[in-house]
Short mmCIF file of C-alpha atoms in Angstrom, two decimals:
data_model
loop_
_atom_site.label_atom_id
_atom_site.label_comp_id
_atom_site.label_asym_id
_atom_site.label_seq_id
_atom_site.Cartn_x
_atom_site.Cartn_y
_atom_site.Cartn_z
CA MET E 1 -0.03 0.15 -0.03
CA LYS E 2 1.43 3.65 -1.05
CA TYR E 3 0.60 6.53 1.73
CA GLU E 4 -0.21 9.65 -0.01
CA ILE E 5 0.53 13.30 1.94
CA LYS E 6 -0.49 16.40 0.96
CA LEU E 7 1.68 19.19 2.62
CA LYS E 8 1.21 21.86 -0.12
CA GLU E 9 -1.31 22.46 -2.61
CA GLU E 10 -0.35 19.62 -4.74
CA LYS E 11 0.51 16.05 -3.56
CA ASP E 12 3.91 15.19 -2.73
CA GLU E 13 4.79 12.42 -5.01
CA ALA E 14 8.43 11.75 -3.78
CA LEU E 15 7.38 11.69 -0.14
CA SER E 16 4.24 9.77 -0.88
CA TYR E 17 6.23 7.09 -2.96
CA LEU E 18 8.89 7.01 0.09
CA LEU E 19 6.23 6.50 2.75
CA SER E 20 5.34 3.16 1.13
CA PHE E 21 8.59 1.86 2.29
CA LEU E 22 8.50 2.51 5.93
CA PRO E 23 6.50 0.38 8.49
CA LYS E 24 2.76 1.24 8.23
CA ASP E 25 2.54 2.69 11.88
CA LEU E 26 5.46 4.83 11.09
CA GLY E 27 4.36 6.28 8.05
CA THR E 28 0.95 7.06 9.45
CA SER E 29 2.66 8.77 12.57
CA LEU E 30 4.66 10.97 10.24
CA ILE E 31 1.67 12.12 8.29
CA GLY E 32 0.01 12.65 11.37
CA PHE E 33 2.83 14.83 12.88
CA CYS E 34 3.69 16.88 9.75
CA PHE E 35 -0.07 17.60 9.56
CA GLU E 36 -0.18 18.77 13.26
CA LYS E 37 2.78 21.00 12.80
CA LYS E 38 1.59 22.15 9.40
CA TYR E 39 4.84 21.93 7.83
CA LYS E 40 4.84 22.99 4.08
CA ALA E 41 8.07 20.73 2.90
CA ILE E 42 10.05 17.85 4.60
CA ASN E 43 13.58 17.79 3.10
CA GLU E 44 15.17 14.91 5.37
CA ILE E 45 13.92 12.01 7.46
CA ARG E 46 16.61 11.07 10.01
CA ILE E 47 16.18 7.79 11.33
CA LYS E 48 18.63 6.41 14.27
CA LYS E 49 18.50 2.99 15.96
CA ASP E 50 16.53 2.99 19.21
CA ALA E 51 15.99 7.06 19.43
CA PHE E 52 13.42 9.21 17.98
CA ILE E 53 13.22 10.39 14.45
CA TYR E 54 14.21 13.45 13.33
CA LEU E 55 13.53 15.93 10.53
CA ILE E 56 14.56 18.65 8.33
CA ALA E 57 11.02 20.66 7.55
CA ASP E 58 10.54 23.99 6.42
CA SER E 59 14.68 24.49 6.73
CA LYS E 60 14.55 23.56 10.53
CA ASN E 61 15.93 20.88 12.52
CA VAL E 62 12.78 19.10 14.14
CA LYS E 63 12.46 16.55 16.75
CA THR E 64 9.51 14.17 16.52
CA ASP E 65 7.77 11.97 19.08
CA ILE E 66 8.45 8.84 16.82
CA TYR E 67 10.68 6.31 18.23
CA VAL E 68 12.14 3.63 16.07
CA SER E 69 13.54 0.28 17.54
CA ASP E 70 16.54 -1.60 16.76
CA SER E 71 14.41 -4.01 14.68
CA SER E 72 12.65 -1.31 12.94
CA ILE E 73 15.78 0.33 11.54
CA ASP E 74 16.55 -3.23 10.24
CA GLU E 75 13.32 -3.65 8.45
CA ILE E 76 13.56 -0.28 7.05
CA PHE E 77 16.83 -0.82 5.48
CA GLN E 78 15.73 -3.86 3.94
CA SER E 79 12.53 -2.15 2.49
CA LEU E 80 14.66 0.95 1.28
CA CYS E 81 16.86 -1.94 -0.56
CA HIS E 82 13.49 -3.13 -2.31
CA GLY E 83 14.49 -6.53 -0.45
CA SER E 84 17.72 -6.82 -1.73
CA VAL E 85 21.00 -5.50 -0.08
CA TYR E 86 23.23 -7.39 -2.50
CA ALA E 87 21.58 -5.43 -5.27
CA HIS E 88 22.30 -2.01 -3.93
CA ILE E 89 26.00 -3.35 -2.41
CA GLU E 90 27.91 -1.12 -4.92
CA THR E 91 26.22 2.31 -3.56
CA ILE E 92 25.97 0.86 0.16
CA LYS E 93 29.51 0.64 0.02
CA ASP E 94 29.89 4.70 -0.85
CA GLY E 95 27.31 5.29 2.03
CA TYR E 96 23.98 5.46 0.45
CA ILE E 97 20.91 4.10 -1.20
CA SER E 98 19.14 4.94 -4.22
CA VAL E 99 15.30 4.58 -3.56
CA GLY E 100 13.71 5.75 -6.82
CA GLN E 101 12.03 8.77 -7.82
CA GLY E 102 15.00 10.84 -7.11
CA ILE E 103 15.04 10.04 -3.39
CA ARG E 104 18.63 9.18 -1.84
CA ALA E 105 19.29 7.27 1.75
CA GLY E 106 22.33 7.64 3.37
CA VAL E 107 23.33 4.89 5.54
CA CYS E 108 25.97 4.04 8.29
CA GLY E 109 26.75 1.38 10.80
CA SER E 110 29.87 -0.60 11.32
CA ALA E 111 32.14 -0.94 7.95
CA VAL E 112 33.01 -4.11 6.79
CA LEU E 113 36.67 -4.05 5.31
CA GLU E 114 39.17 -6.19 3.32
CA GLY E 115 42.22 -4.39 3.90
CA LYS E 116 41.32 -0.71 3.55
CA THR E 117 38.55 -0.99 1.44
CA ILE E 118 34.93 -0.92 2.55
CA VAL E 119 33.11 -3.84 0.79
CA GLY E 120 29.94 -3.68 2.94
CA ILE E 121 27.95 -2.29 5.87
CA LYS E 122 26.87 -4.34 8.92
CA ASP E 123 24.78 -3.10 12.07
CA VAL E 124 23.03 0.00 10.49
CA SER E 125 22.55 2.36 12.86
CA SER E 126 21.56 5.70 11.06
CA ILE E 127 19.47 6.43 7.68
CA ASN E 128 19.23 9.65 6.71
CA ILE E 129 16.41 10.12 3.70
CA ARG E 130 16.81 12.92 1.19
CA ILE E 131 13.30 14.13 -0.45
CA PRO E 132 13.97 15.74 -3.62
CA GLN E 133 12.29 19.24 -3.93
CA LYS E 134 10.71 20.60 -7.10
CA ILE E 135 11.89 24.33 -7.02
CA ASP E 136 9.99 25.88 -10.10
CA GLY E 137 12.33 28.01 -11.68
CA ALA E 138 15.66 27.33 -9.79
CA SER E 139 17.49 27.06 -13.03
CA SER E 140 16.15 30.09 -14.72
CA TYR E 141 19.45 31.90 -14.40
CA ILE E 142 21.52 28.90 -16.15
CA TYR E 143 19.11 28.42 -18.61
CA ASN E 144 19.00 32.06 -19.50
CA LEU E 145 22.74 32.18 -19.65
CA LEU E 146 22.65 29.00 -22.02
CA GLU E 147 20.02 30.37 -24.15
CA LYS E 148 21.97 33.61 -24.68
CA THR E 149 24.92 31.63 -25.94
CA SER E 150 23.02 29.54 -28.21
CA PHE E 151 23.69 26.56 -25.76
CA GLN E 152 27.35 26.65 -26.69
CA LYS E 153 28.76 26.96 -23.46
CA SER E 154 29.87 24.46 -20.71
CA ILE E 155 29.34 25.39 -17.21
CA LEU E 156 30.40 24.02 -13.69
CA LEU E 157 28.34 24.88 -10.55
CA TYR E 158 29.87 24.70 -7.07
CA SER E 159 28.59 25.22 -3.54
CA PRO E 160 29.25 23.61 -0.12
CA PRO E 161 26.80 20.10 -0.05
CA GLY E 162 23.39 20.76 0.68
CA ILE E 163 22.77 24.11 -1.07
CA GLY E 164 20.98 22.71 -3.68
CA LYS E 165 22.60 22.14 -6.96
CA THR E 166 20.85 18.92 -7.80
CA SER E 167 17.65 20.87 -7.36
CA ILE E 168 19.01 23.11 -9.86
CA LEU E 169 19.76 20.27 -12.37
CA ARG E 170 16.28 18.83 -11.87
CA ASP E 171 14.72 22.05 -13.06
CA LEU E 172 17.19 22.19 -16.07
CA VAL E 173 16.20 18.89 -17.30
CA ILE E 174 12.26 19.89 -17.16
CA LYS E 175 13.28 23.25 -19.06
CA LEU E 176 15.29 21.35 -21.74
CA GLY E 177 12.69 19.06 -22.11
CA LYS E 178 10.07 21.30 -22.83
CA GLN E 179 11.64 23.34 -25.42
CA LYS E 180 9.96 24.27 -28.86
CA SER E 181 13.19 23.96 -30.42
CA PRO E 182 14.88 21.24 -28.82
CA ILE E 183 18.55 20.25 -28.58
CA ARG E 184 19.80 16.83 -27.91
CA PHE E 185 21.03 16.47 -24.49
CA ALA E 186 21.95 13.37 -22.15
CA VAL E 187 21.53 13.40 -18.24
CA ILE E 188 24.05 11.23 -16.38
CA ASP E 189 22.39 10.19 -13.18
CA SER E 190 24.50 7.97 -11.27
CA ARG E 191 22.84 8.40 -8.28
CA GLU E 192 19.35 8.32 -9.35
CA GLU E 193 18.59 11.92 -8.12
CA ILE E 194 18.02 14.06 -11.41
CA ILE E 195 15.54 12.22 -13.07
CA THR E 196 12.47 12.56 -10.90
CA PRO E 197 8.42 11.97 -11.76
CA TYR E 198 8.63 15.45 -12.70
CA SER E 199 11.10 14.86 -15.35
CA GLN E 200 10.55 11.52 -16.71
CA ASN E 201 8.89 12.48 -20.06
CA ALA E 202 11.73 14.94 -20.80
CA ASN E 203 13.21 14.81 -24.28
CA CYS E 204 16.67 13.50 -22.99
CA ASP E 205 18.72 10.19 -22.96
CA ALA E 206 18.86 9.14 -19.41
CA TYR E 207 21.69 7.50 -18.09
CA ILE E 208 20.42 5.90 -14.68
CA SER E 209 23.02 4.26 -12.19
CA TYR E 210 25.90 4.15 -14.88
CA PRO E 211 29.35 5.18 -13.57
CA LYS E 212 29.69 8.84 -14.66
CA GLY E 213 32.91 8.35 -16.59
CA LEU E 214 31.31 5.26 -18.35
CA ALA E 215 28.48 7.28 -19.09
CA ILE E 216 29.75 9.93 -20.55
CA GLU E 217 31.87 8.06 -22.56
CA GLN E 218 28.76 6.14 -24.00
CA ALA E 219 26.79 8.84 -24.47
CA THR E 220 29.32 10.97 -26.48
CA LYS E 221 30.12 8.18 -28.69
CA SER E 222 26.60 6.40 -29.24
CA MET E 223 24.00 9.38 -28.50
CA THR E 224 25.50 12.46 -30.29
CA PRO E 225 24.37 14.88 -27.50
CA GLN E 226 25.01 18.56 -27.96
CA LEU E 227 24.85 18.88 -24.16
CA ILE E 228 25.67 16.44 -21.14
CA ILE E 229 24.35 17.08 -17.52
CA CYS E 230 25.83 15.41 -14.93
CA ASP E 231 26.04 15.73 -10.90
CA GLU E 232 29.20 16.16 -8.95
CA ILE E 233 32.63 15.22 -10.61
CA SER E 234 33.96 13.03 -7.91
CA SER E 235 37.00 10.83 -9.50
CA GLU E 236 39.88 10.96 -12.17
CA GLN E 237 38.11 8.51 -14.37
CA GLU E 238 35.02 10.94 -14.46
CA ALA E 239 37.68 13.84 -15.11
CA ASN E 240 38.89 12.13 -18.05
CA ALA E 241 35.76 10.85 -19.79
CA ILE E 242 35.06 14.70 -19.55
CA LEU E 243 38.14 15.74 -21.39
CA LYS E 244 37.56 12.96 -23.95
CA ALA E 245 33.89 14.40 -24.40
CA SER E 246 34.76 18.05 -24.44
CA HIS E 247 37.24 17.21 -27.88
CA SER E 248 34.33 15.91 -29.35
CA GLY E 249 32.59 19.23 -29.15
CA VAL E 250 30.04 18.19 -26.46
CA LYS E 251 29.01 20.96 -23.78
CA LEU E 252 28.76 19.78 -20.28
CA ILE E 253 26.88 21.29 -16.98
CA ALA E 254 28.51 19.79 -14.09
CA THR E 255 28.69 20.40 -10.32
CA THR E 256 31.45 20.13 -7.62
CA HIS E 257 31.66 20.98 -4.03
CA ALA E 258 33.50 24.00 -3.23
CA SER E 259 32.69 27.02 -0.96
CA ARG E 260 34.62 29.65 -3.13
CA TYR E 261 35.94 30.01 -6.53
CA GLU E 262 39.41 29.97 -5.35
CA GLU E 263 39.02 26.45 -3.97
CA LEU E 264 38.52 24.97 -7.55
CA ASP E 265 42.48 25.65 -8.27
CA VAL E 266 43.15 23.55 -5.45
CA LYS E 267 41.01 20.28 -6.19
CA SER E 268 43.33 17.78 -7.71
CA ILE E 269 40.09 16.30 -9.78
CA ILE E 270 39.05 19.70 -11.04
CA LYS E 271 42.09 21.46 -11.62
CA PRO E 272 43.01 19.86 -15.05
CA LEU E 273 39.80 20.37 -15.98
CA ILE E 274 40.20 24.23 -15.63
CA ASN E 275 43.26 24.28 -17.14
CA SER E 276 42.22 22.61 -20.35
CA GLY E 277 39.71 25.36 -20.67
CA ILE E 278 36.70 23.05 -20.98
CA PHE E 279 34.43 25.06 -18.81
CA ASP E 280 33.29 28.72 -19.88
CA TYR E 281 31.88 29.68 -16.76
CA PHE E 282 31.92 29.06 -13.07
CA ILE E 283 29.06 29.63 -11.36
CA GLY E 284 28.72 29.81 -7.34
CA VAL E 285 25.42 28.99 -5.93
CA GLU E 286 24.25 29.98 -2.38
CA ARG E 287 20.83 29.64 -0.86
CA LYS E 288 19.92 29.41 2.85
CA TYR E 289 18.93 25.36 3.25
CA GLY E 290 15.46 24.83 2.47
CA GLU E 291 14.50 27.98 0.95
CA LYS E 292 13.72 28.27 -2.79
CA THR E 293 15.66 31.66 -3.62
CA TYR E 294 19.15 31.32 -5.09
CA LYS E 295 22.34 33.61 -5.44
CA PHE E 296 24.66 33.22 -7.97
CA THR E 297 28.12 34.39 -8.60
CA LEU E 298 29.29 34.02 -12.14
CA ASN E 299 33.21 33.92 -12.79
CA GLU E 300 35.22 33.39 -16.22
CA HIS E 301 38.36 31.52 -16.28
CA LYS E 302 40.94 31.48 -18.44
CA ALA E 303 43.25 28.47 -19.07
CA GLU E 304 46.90 28.70 -17.87
CA VAL E 305 49.33 28.96 -20.76
#
């Protein structure tokens, strides 16, 4: 049975979908708590073993009166894995589960090691479920900038974690998918966070759960995109794939973690991309957590000679 919750004027599809994975009594209690407190948006549900659930609701940390036992957190963990922990082991090793519909659940507990390599997690003690927010117009600044340049510019968005870069990419996919004069574009959604129910009908080639580097290479070779959208650049393989794609004329919209523009030059993965001149614009993103108003800082960078 899938629960439904109406926190705003429209049914929150992602939250309704998520609640169907939780024990019925827990889901019902969460619905009742949210209605009683009149929250407009739930950003995160933070579950700990033998403790009360916390929420990030309307940009505030909130303690609920809903208690989760040792056995309940195991049940929730199994359910979020769709009944197969093994099927999600690769992402679990990286600390998260892709639940579907853009929802990601961070998990932590006791690491299972082979040497210094994490091969799994046991005794899960905390689950942090992040619920994607549909922020209409979040990408307007980025889209307008691209449109003015006939979609012939590559952009790297940067900010600290949790500011909402992925929300911008979600909105950008929707905008690009509704163009009257469409461009060919591919979305690299390795963590299943960009493509949501709001954007599933967008006119794009979606690479779901692919390793980013491999997906970028395949998209460039097989789908002839004019633009590739991907989330955080986090490995040398991804950076190398981006370099290869750029040599074929494909433009890229990507993100990375950094508080200031000056920090990009000291990131070992990002610096070669900067010096190669791949990105035309570097855009800093600011936003108070949970709010819908973004501030952008535009930088243009010249490659080193």
